[in-house]
């Protein structure tokens, strides 16, 4: 079985400061990991994905994440937060087989203040 | 707009009533998924279809829940004898089936929010 743990339910940063959203994973095999973002009243949007290629993955809107097998982590970062980044972020791992079934973490709500 | 479409956006129903939701996936996508998201939680997998075949169902999908995708295009999710615990956002997603079976990102709809009173 596989799972992800998002270590913070809520993160608040000031606009222009770095963002760090933490995620640890558990998997009995080499996982594929993702970050999705959910803005209020909007559908989930894929930010970035790791599928056993480069360990540093760049996504949309300036976000990136680094896969660290030794730490079983896949933290999401951004150098400088924008007000528009305020949303719910989900760390996600794939299920078994090729069904692309996703297992979501409980989410981290990012608040960006002036 | 050629994204995943869900209808209705909101549904309020009384306990014990039946409800049905519809999902229209992106037209060329073979796979269709249903997820449920309760307040403060991440989405949880319910079931998925490849074309018209329902290939997997979560243990979360009790016998009051049924999903269909009769022609391999749109899908419906029906909940019979609704309970207050069924109140949640029901999300639909679709993805293409790649010939090399590699991962295809899921495209999510905006969801149907169900409130059972």
PDB file of C-alpha atoms in Angstrom:
ATOM      1  CA  UNK A   1       0.000   0.000   0.000  1.00  0.00           C
ATOM      2  CA  UNK A   2       1.071   3.573  -0.480  1.00  0.00           C
ATOM      3  CA  UNK A   3       0.286   6.763   1.373  1.00  0.00           C
ATOM      4  CA  UNK A   4       1.384  10.360   1.738  1.00  0.00           C
ATOM      5  CA  UNK A   5       1.546  12.535   4.833  1.00  0.00           C
ATOM      6  CA  UNK A   6       1.346  16.276   4.546  1.00  0.00           C
ATOM      7  CA  UNK A   7       3.049  17.609   7.606  1.00  0.00           C
ATOM      8  CA  UNK A   8       1.277  20.959   7.796  1.00  0.00           C
ATOM      9  CA  UNK A   9      -2.451  21.502   7.480  1.00  0.00           C
ATOM     10  CA  UNK A  10      -1.986  25.254   7.160  1.00  0.00           C
ATOM     11  CA  UNK A  11       0.952  27.422   6.047  1.00  0.00           C
ATOM     12  CA  UNK A  12       0.987  31.196   6.030  1.00  0.00           C
ATOM     13  CA  UNK A  13       3.636  33.251   4.210  1.00  0.00           C
ATOM     14  CA  UNK A  14       4.052  36.842   3.219  1.00  0.00           C
ATOM     15  CA  UNK A  15       3.914  37.775  -0.425  1.00  0.00           C
ATOM     16  CA  UNK A  16       7.391  37.647  -1.950  1.00  0.00           C
ATOM     17  CA  UNK A  17       8.783  35.161   0.592  1.00  0.00           C
ATOM     18  CA  UNK A  18       9.601  31.496  -0.093  1.00  0.00           C
ATOM     19  CA  UNK A  19       7.015  28.740   0.128  1.00  0.00           C
ATOM     20  CA  UNK A  20       7.689  25.276   1.555  1.00  0.00           C
ATOM     21  CA  UNK A  21       4.933  22.674   1.720  1.00  0.00           C
ATOM     22  CA  UNK A  22       6.098  19.389   3.180  1.00  0.00           C
ATOM     23  CA  UNK A  23       5.140  15.897   2.111  1.00  0.00           C
ATOM     24  CA  UNK A  24       6.452  12.473   3.141  1.00  0.00           C
ATOM     25  CA  UNK A  25       5.463   9.343   1.306  1.00  0.00           C
ATOM     26  CA  UNK A  26       5.291   5.661   2.043  1.00  0.00           C
ATOM     27  CA  UNK A  27       5.415   3.124  -0.745  1.00  0.00           C
ATOM     28  CA  UNK A  28       6.517  -0.462  -1.156  1.00  0.00           C
ATOM     29  CA  UNK A  29       7.823   0.224  -4.643  1.00  0.00           C
ATOM     30  CA  UNK A  30       9.190   3.138  -6.634  1.00  0.00           C
ATOM     31  CA  UNK A  31       6.387   5.665  -6.464  1.00  0.00           C
ATOM     32  CA  UNK A  32       5.104   8.272  -8.829  1.00  0.00           C
ATOM     33  CA  UNK A  33       4.379  11.446  -6.902  1.00  0.00           C
ATOM     34  CA  UNK A  34       2.434  14.568  -7.746  1.00  0.00           C
ATOM     35  CA  UNK A  35       1.319  17.862  -6.372  1.00  0.00           C
ATOM     36  CA  UNK A  36      -2.165  19.124  -7.196  1.00  0.00           C
ATOM     37  CA  UNK A  37      -3.614  22.533  -6.375  1.00  0.00           C
ATOM     38  CA  UNK A  38      -7.248  23.328  -5.677  1.00  0.00           C
ATOM     39  CA  UNK A  39      -8.462  26.912  -5.770  1.00  0.00           C
ATOM     40  CA  UNK A  40     -11.849  27.714  -4.215  1.00  0.00           C
ATOM     41  CA  UNK A  41     -14.711  26.566  -6.422  1.00  0.00           C
ATOM     42  CA  UNK A  42     -12.257  25.274  -9.019  1.00  0.00           C
ATOM     43  CA  UNK A  43     -11.230  21.816 -10.113  1.00  0.00           C
ATOM     44  CA  UNK A  44      -7.988  20.168  -9.067  1.00  0.00           C
ATOM     45  CA  UNK A  45      -5.062  21.138 -11.254  1.00  0.00           C
ATOM     46  CA  UNK A  46      -1.814  19.227 -11.681  1.00  0.00           C
ATOM     47  CA  UNK A  47       1.179  21.332 -10.578  1.00  0.00           C
ATOM     48  CA  UNK A  48       3.952  18.847 -11.248  1.00  0.00           C
ATOM     49  CA  UNK A  49       4.786  15.160 -11.329  1.00  0.00           C
ATOM     50  CA  UNK A  50       7.712  12.887 -10.507  1.00  0.00           C
ATOM     51  CA  UNK A  51       7.871   9.605 -12.393  1.00  0.00           C
ATOM     52  CA  UNK A  52      11.394   8.283 -11.743  1.00  0.00           C
ATOM     53  CA  UNK A  53      13.212  10.615 -14.080  1.00  0.00           C
ATOM     54  CA  UNK A  54      14.994  13.728 -12.718  1.00  0.00           C
ATOM     55  CA  UNK A  55      14.628  14.063  -8.958  1.00  0.00           C
ATOM     56  CA  UNK A  56      14.131  17.835  -9.164  1.00  0.00           C
ATOM     57  CA  UNK A  57      10.852  18.475 -10.903  1.00  0.00           C
ATOM     58  CA  UNK A  58       9.707  21.825 -12.187  1.00  0.00           C
ATOM     59  CA  UNK A  59       6.034  22.589 -12.475  1.00  0.00           C
ATOM     60  CA  UNK A  60       3.730  25.395 -13.423  1.00  0.00           C
ATOM     61  CA  UNK A  61       3.643  28.855 -11.840  1.00  0.00           C
ATOM     62  CA  UNK A  62       7.218  28.648 -10.583  1.00  0.00           C
ATOM     63  CA  UNK A  63       6.718  25.670  -8.283  1.00  0.00           C
ATOM     64  CA  UNK A  64       9.174  22.820  -8.010  1.00  0.00           C
ATOM     65  CA  UNK A  65       9.622  19.722  -5.895  1.00  0.00           C
ATOM     66  CA  UNK A  66      12.537  17.443  -5.096  1.00  0.00           C
ATOM     67  CA  UNK A  67      12.190  13.699  -4.700  1.00  0.00           C
ATOM     68  CA  UNK A  68      14.472  12.489  -1.880  1.00  0.00           C
ATOM     69  CA  UNK A  69      14.368   8.732  -1.552  1.00  0.00           C
ATOM     70  CA  UNK A  70      16.603   8.667   1.536  1.00  0.00           C
ATOM     71  CA  UNK A  71      14.183  10.951   3.346  1.00  0.00           C
ATOM     72  CA  UNK A  72      11.010   9.628   1.653  1.00  0.00           C
ATOM     73  CA  UNK A  73      10.078  13.218   1.002  1.00  0.00           C
ATOM     74  CA  UNK A  74       8.653  15.214  -1.881  1.00  0.00           C
ATOM     75  CA  UNK A  75       8.450  18.785  -0.606  1.00  0.00           C
ATOM     76  CA  UNK A  76       6.966  21.541  -2.756  1.00  0.00           C
ATOM     77  CA  UNK A  77       8.767  24.878  -2.952  1.00  0.00           C
ATOM     78  CA  UNK A  78       8.501  28.242  -4.639  1.00  0.00           C
ATOM     79  CA  UNK A  79      11.064  31.042  -4.279  1.00  0.00           C
ATOM     80  CA  UNK A  80       8.576  33.891  -4.038  1.00  0.00           C
ATOM     81  CA  UNK A  81       4.896  33.621  -3.132  1.00  0.00           C
ATOM     82  CA  UNK A  82       2.175  35.521  -4.967  1.00  0.00           C
ATOM     83  CA  UNK A  83      -1.264  36.323  -3.679  1.00  0.00           C
ATOM     84  CA  UNK A  84      -2.695  34.103  -6.410  1.00  0.00           C
ATOM     85  CA  UNK A  85      -0.912  31.089  -4.891  1.00  0.00           C
ATOM     86  CA  UNK A  86      -3.366  31.008  -1.995  1.00  0.00           C
ATOM     87  CA  UNK A  87      -5.116  27.654  -2.335  1.00  0.00           C
ATOM     88  CA  UNK A  88      -5.234  24.081  -1.054  1.00  0.00           C
ATOM     89  CA  UNK A  89      -2.303  21.899  -2.101  1.00  0.00           C
ATOM     90  CA  UNK A  90      -2.378  18.118  -2.198  1.00  0.00           C
ATOM     91  CA  UNK A  91       0.541  15.724  -2.305  1.00  0.00           C
ATOM     92  CA  UNK A  92      -0.455  12.595  -4.201  1.00  0.00           C
ATOM     93  CA  UNK A  93       0.955   9.135  -4.905  1.00  0.00           C
ATOM     94  CA  UNK A  94      -0.183   6.668  -7.517  1.00  0.00           C
ATOM     95  CA  UNK A  95      -1.829   3.392  -6.729  1.00  0.00           C
ATOM     96  CA  UNK A  96      -0.734   0.013  -7.974  1.00  0.00           C
ATOM     97  CA  UNK A  97      -0.933  -1.093 -11.562  1.00  0.00           C
ATOM     98  CA  UNK A  98      -1.530   1.231 -14.452  1.00  0.00           C
ATOM     99  CA  UNK A  99      -4.921   2.579 -13.461  1.00  0.00           C
ATOM    100  CA  UNK A 100      -3.510   5.931 -12.430  1.00  0.00           C
ATOM    101  CA  UNK A 101      -5.556   5.681  -9.228  1.00  0.00           C
ATOM    102  CA  UNK A 102      -4.371   8.461  -6.981  1.00  0.00           C
ATOM    103  CA  UNK A 103      -3.995   8.489  -3.209  1.00  0.00           C
ATOM    104  CA  UNK A 104      -4.231  12.031  -1.850  1.00  0.00           C
ATOM    105  CA  UNK A 105      -2.817  13.539   1.288  1.00  0.00           C
ATOM    106  CA  UNK A 106      -5.062  15.557   3.568  1.00  0.00           C
ATOM    107  CA  UNK A 107      -3.980  18.836   2.033  1.00  0.00           C
ATOM    108  CA  UNK A 108      -2.140  21.994   3.080  1.00  0.00           C
ATOM    109  CA  UNK A 109      -3.930  25.292   2.924  1.00  0.00           C
ATOM    110  CA  UNK A 110      -1.547  28.037   1.822  1.00  0.00           C
ATOM    111  CA  UNK A 111      -2.360  31.544   2.934  1.00  0.00           C
ATOM    112  CA  UNK A 112      -0.449  34.464   1.398  1.00  0.00           C
ATOM    113  CA  UNK A 113      -0.523  37.767   3.213  1.00  0.00           C
ATOM    114  CA  UNK A 114       0.548  41.248   2.132  1.00  0.00           C
TER     115      UNK A 114
ATOM    116  CA  UNK B   1     -14.721  24.519 -22.920  1.00  0.00           C
ATOM    117  CA  UNK B   2     -13.483  20.979 -23.475  1.00  0.00           C
ATOM    118  CA  UNK B   3     -12.710  20.091 -19.877  1.00  0.00           C
ATOM    119  CA  UNK B   4     -14.479  17.627 -17.611  1.00  0.00           C
ATOM    120  CA  UNK B   5     -18.031  18.742 -16.946  1.00  0.00           C
ATOM    121  CA  UNK B   6     -20.107  17.782 -13.908  1.00  0.00           C
ATOM    122  CA  UNK B   7     -23.776  18.374 -13.279  1.00  0.00           C
ATOM    123  CA  UNK B   8     -25.253  19.632 -11.052  1.00  0.00           C
ATOM    124  CA  UNK B   9     -22.763  21.873  -9.270  1.00  0.00           C
ATOM    125  CA  UNK B  10     -24.756  21.723  -6.064  1.00  0.00           C
ATOM    126  CA  UNK B  11     -27.413  19.348  -4.780  1.00  0.00           C
ATOM    127  CA  UNK B  12     -29.342  19.614  -1.544  1.00  0.00           C
ATOM    128  CA  UNK B  13     -31.483  16.641  -0.646  1.00  0.00           C
ATOM    129  CA  UNK B  14     -33.273  15.202   2.334  1.00  0.00           C
ATOM    130  CA  UNK B  15     -32.066  12.089   4.060  1.00  0.00           C
ATOM    131  CA  UNK B  16     -33.488   8.977   2.447  1.00  0.00           C
ATOM    132  CA  UNK B  17     -33.832  10.456  -1.033  1.00  0.00           C
ATOM    133  CA  UNK B  18     -31.984   9.200  -4.099  1.00  0.00           C
ATOM    134  CA  UNK B  19     -29.647  11.451  -6.059  1.00  0.00           C
ATOM    135  CA  UNK B  20     -27.848  11.080  -9.376  1.00  0.00           C
ATOM    136  CA  UNK B  21     -24.855  13.004 -10.637  1.00  0.00           C
ATOM    137  CA  UNK B  22     -23.533  13.190 -14.162  1.00  0.00           C
ATOM    138  CA  UNK B  23     -20.003  13.505 -15.479  1.00  0.00           C
ATOM    139  CA  UNK B  24     -18.976  14.268 -19.049  1.00  0.00           C
ATOM    140  CA  UNK B  25     -15.274  13.521 -19.515  1.00  0.00           C
ATOM    141  CA  UNK B  26     -12.938  14.968 -22.096  1.00  0.00           C
ATOM    142  CA  UNK B  27     -14.135  13.326 -25.287  1.00  0.00           C
ATOM    143  CA  UNK B  28     -11.085  11.257 -26.232  1.00  0.00           C
ATOM    144  CA  UNK B  29     -10.379  10.032 -22.693  1.00  0.00           C
ATOM    145  CA  UNK B  30     -10.897   6.309 -22.141  1.00  0.00           C
ATOM    146  CA  UNK B  31     -10.634   6.369 -18.365  1.00  0.00           C
ATOM    147  CA  UNK B  32     -13.092   7.982 -16.002  1.00  0.00           C
ATOM    148  CA  UNK B  33     -12.779   8.211 -12.226  1.00  0.00           C
ATOM    149  CA  UNK B  34     -15.012   9.171  -9.340  1.00  0.00           C
ATOM    150  CA  UNK B  35     -13.598  10.585  -6.119  1.00  0.00           C
ATOM    151  CA  UNK B  36     -15.242  11.879  -2.966  1.00  0.00           C
ATOM    152  CA  UNK B  37     -13.883  14.768  -0.931  1.00  0.00           C
ATOM    153  CA  UNK B  38     -15.165  15.588   2.537  1.00  0.00           C
ATOM    154  CA  UNK B  39     -14.418  18.808   4.361  1.00  0.00           C
ATOM    155  CA  UNK B  40     -10.800  19.111   5.404  1.00  0.00           C
ATOM    156  CA  UNK B  41      -9.741  15.937   3.620  1.00  0.00           C
ATOM    157  CA  UNK B  42      -8.134  15.029   0.354  1.00  0.00           C
ATOM    158  CA  UNK B  43     -10.166  13.320  -2.343  1.00  0.00           C
ATOM    159  CA  UNK B  44     -10.727   9.586  -1.856  1.00  0.00           C
ATOM    160  CA  UNK B  45     -10.980   7.163  -4.747  1.00  0.00           C
ATOM    161  CA  UNK B  46     -14.401   5.610  -5.302  1.00  0.00           C
ATOM    162  CA  UNK B  47     -14.318   3.849  -8.664  1.00  0.00           C
ATOM    163  CA  UNK B  48     -13.002   3.988 -12.197  1.00  0.00           C
ATOM    164  CA  UNK B  49     -13.994   2.941 -15.688  1.00  0.00           C
ATOM    165  CA  UNK B  50     -12.015   2.070 -18.739  1.00  0.00           C
ATOM    166  CA  UNK B  51     -14.402   2.739 -21.584  1.00  0.00           C
ATOM    167  CA  UNK B  52     -17.694   1.190 -20.386  1.00  0.00           C
ATOM    168  CA  UNK B  53     -16.126  -1.375 -18.046  1.00  0.00           C
ATOM    169  CA  UNK B  54     -16.028  -0.621 -14.333  1.00  0.00           C
ATOM    170  CA  UNK B  55     -12.638  -2.030 -13.386  1.00  0.00           C
ATOM    171  CA  UNK B  56     -12.249  -1.140  -9.745  1.00  0.00           C
ATOM    172  CA  UNK B  57     -14.422  -0.096  -6.831  1.00  0.00           C
ATOM    173  CA  UNK B  58     -13.291   1.163  -3.459  1.00  0.00           C
ATOM    174  CA  UNK B  59     -14.612  -0.347  -0.257  1.00  0.00           C
ATOM    175  CA  UNK B  60     -15.953   3.169   0.334  1.00  0.00           C
ATOM    176  CA  UNK B  61     -18.523   2.479  -2.374  1.00  0.00           C
ATOM    177  CA  UNK B  62     -21.286   0.856  -0.335  1.00  0.00           C
ATOM    178  CA  UNK B  63     -24.218  -0.965  -1.895  1.00  0.00           C
ATOM    179  CA  UNK B  64     -26.174   2.298  -1.866  1.00  0.00           C
ATOM    180  CA  UNK B  65     -23.782   3.686  -4.461  1.00  0.00           C
ATOM    181  CA  UNK B  66     -23.803   2.699  -8.108  1.00  0.00           C
ATOM    182  CA  UNK B  67     -21.883   4.100 -11.037  1.00  0.00           C
ATOM    183  CA  UNK B  68     -22.398   3.489 -14.724  1.00  0.00           C
ATOM    184  CA  UNK B  69     -20.790   4.465 -17.973  1.00  0.00           C
ATOM    185  CA  UNK B  70     -23.100   2.759 -20.455  1.00  0.00           C
ATOM    186  CA  UNK B  71     -21.586   3.868 -23.734  1.00  0.00           C
ATOM    187  CA  UNK B  72     -18.093   4.611 -22.600  1.00  0.00           C
ATOM    188  CA  UNK B  73     -18.725   8.339 -22.703  1.00  0.00           C
ATOM    189  CA  UNK B  74     -20.559  10.113 -19.864  1.00  0.00           C
ATOM    190  CA  UNK B  75     -20.955   8.515 -16.455  1.00  0.00           C
ATOM    191  CA  UNK B  76     -23.543   8.695 -13.702  1.00  0.00           C
ATOM    192  CA  UNK B  77     -23.123   8.173  -9.980  1.00  0.00           C
ATOM    193  CA  UNK B  78     -26.280   7.349  -8.054  1.00  0.00           C
ATOM    194  CA  UNK B  79     -26.658   7.337  -4.302  1.00  0.00           C
ATOM    195  CA  UNK B  80     -29.750   5.631  -2.951  1.00  0.00           C
ATOM    196  CA  UNK B  81     -31.294   6.336   0.468  1.00  0.00           C
ATOM    197  CA  UNK B  82     -28.896   9.177   1.141  1.00  0.00           C
ATOM    198  CA  UNK B  83     -27.475   9.641   4.625  1.00  0.00           C
ATOM    199  CA  UNK B  84     -26.004  12.745   6.221  1.00  0.00           C
ATOM    200  CA  UNK B  85     -22.589  11.132   6.019  1.00  0.00           C
ATOM    201  CA  UNK B  86     -22.865  11.207   2.244  1.00  0.00           C
ATOM    202  CA  UNK B  87     -22.516  14.999   2.291  1.00  0.00           C
ATOM    203  CA  UNK B  88     -19.346  15.719   0.344  1.00  0.00           C
ATOM    204  CA  UNK B  89     -17.924  16.999  -2.903  1.00  0.00           C
ATOM    205  CA  UNK B  90     -18.071  14.326  -5.608  1.00  0.00           C
ATOM    206  CA  UNK B  91     -15.317  14.747  -8.148  1.00  0.00           C
ATOM    207  CA  UNK B  92     -15.047  13.236 -11.582  1.00  0.00           C
ATOM    208  CA  UNK B  93     -11.809  12.957 -13.525  1.00  0.00           C
ATOM    209  CA  UNK B  94     -10.753  11.525 -16.842  1.00  0.00           C
ATOM    210  CA  UNK B  95      -7.540  10.538 -18.535  1.00  0.00           C
ATOM    211  CA  UNK B  96      -6.442   8.991 -21.789  1.00  0.00           C
ATOM    212  CA  UNK B  97      -5.154   5.444 -21.971  1.00  0.00           C
ATOM    213  CA  UNK B  98      -1.650   5.555 -23.398  1.00  0.00           C
ATOM    214  CA  UNK B  99      -0.473   2.723 -25.585  1.00  0.00           C
ATOM    215  CA  UNK B 100       2.688   2.310 -23.505  1.00  0.00           C
ATOM    216  CA  UNK B 101       0.595   2.251 -20.299  1.00  0.00           C
ATOM    217  CA  UNK B 102       2.581   5.179 -18.909  1.00  0.00           C
ATOM    218  CA  UNK B 103       0.975   7.541 -16.453  1.00  0.00           C
ATOM    219  CA  UNK B 104      -1.544  10.009 -17.852  1.00  0.00           C
ATOM    220  CA  UNK B 105      -2.440  13.012 -15.710  1.00  0.00           C
ATOM    221  CA  UNK B 106      -6.017  13.116 -14.482  1.00  0.00           C
ATOM    222  CA  UNK B 107      -8.166  16.055 -15.527  1.00  0.00           C
ATOM    223  CA  UNK B 108     -10.681  16.902 -12.827  1.00  0.00           C
ATOM    224  CA  UNK B 109     -14.078  18.525 -13.081  1.00  0.00           C
ATOM    225  CA  UNK B 110     -15.246  21.177 -10.641  1.00  0.00           C
ATOM    226  CA  UNK B 111     -17.277  18.646  -8.689  1.00  0.00           C
ATOM    227  CA  UNK B 112     -20.823  18.248  -7.426  1.00  0.00           C
ATOM    228  CA  UNK B 113     -21.348  19.370  -3.854  1.00  0.00           C
ATOM    229  CA  UNK B 114     -23.954  17.228  -2.102  1.00  0.00           C
ATOM    230  CA  UNK B 115     -25.628  18.340   1.096  1.00  0.00           C
ATOM    231  CA  UNK B 116     -27.912  15.851   2.830  1.00  0.00           C
ATOM    232  CA  UNK B 117     -30.203  17.430   5.414  1.00  0.00           C
TER     233      UNK B 117
END
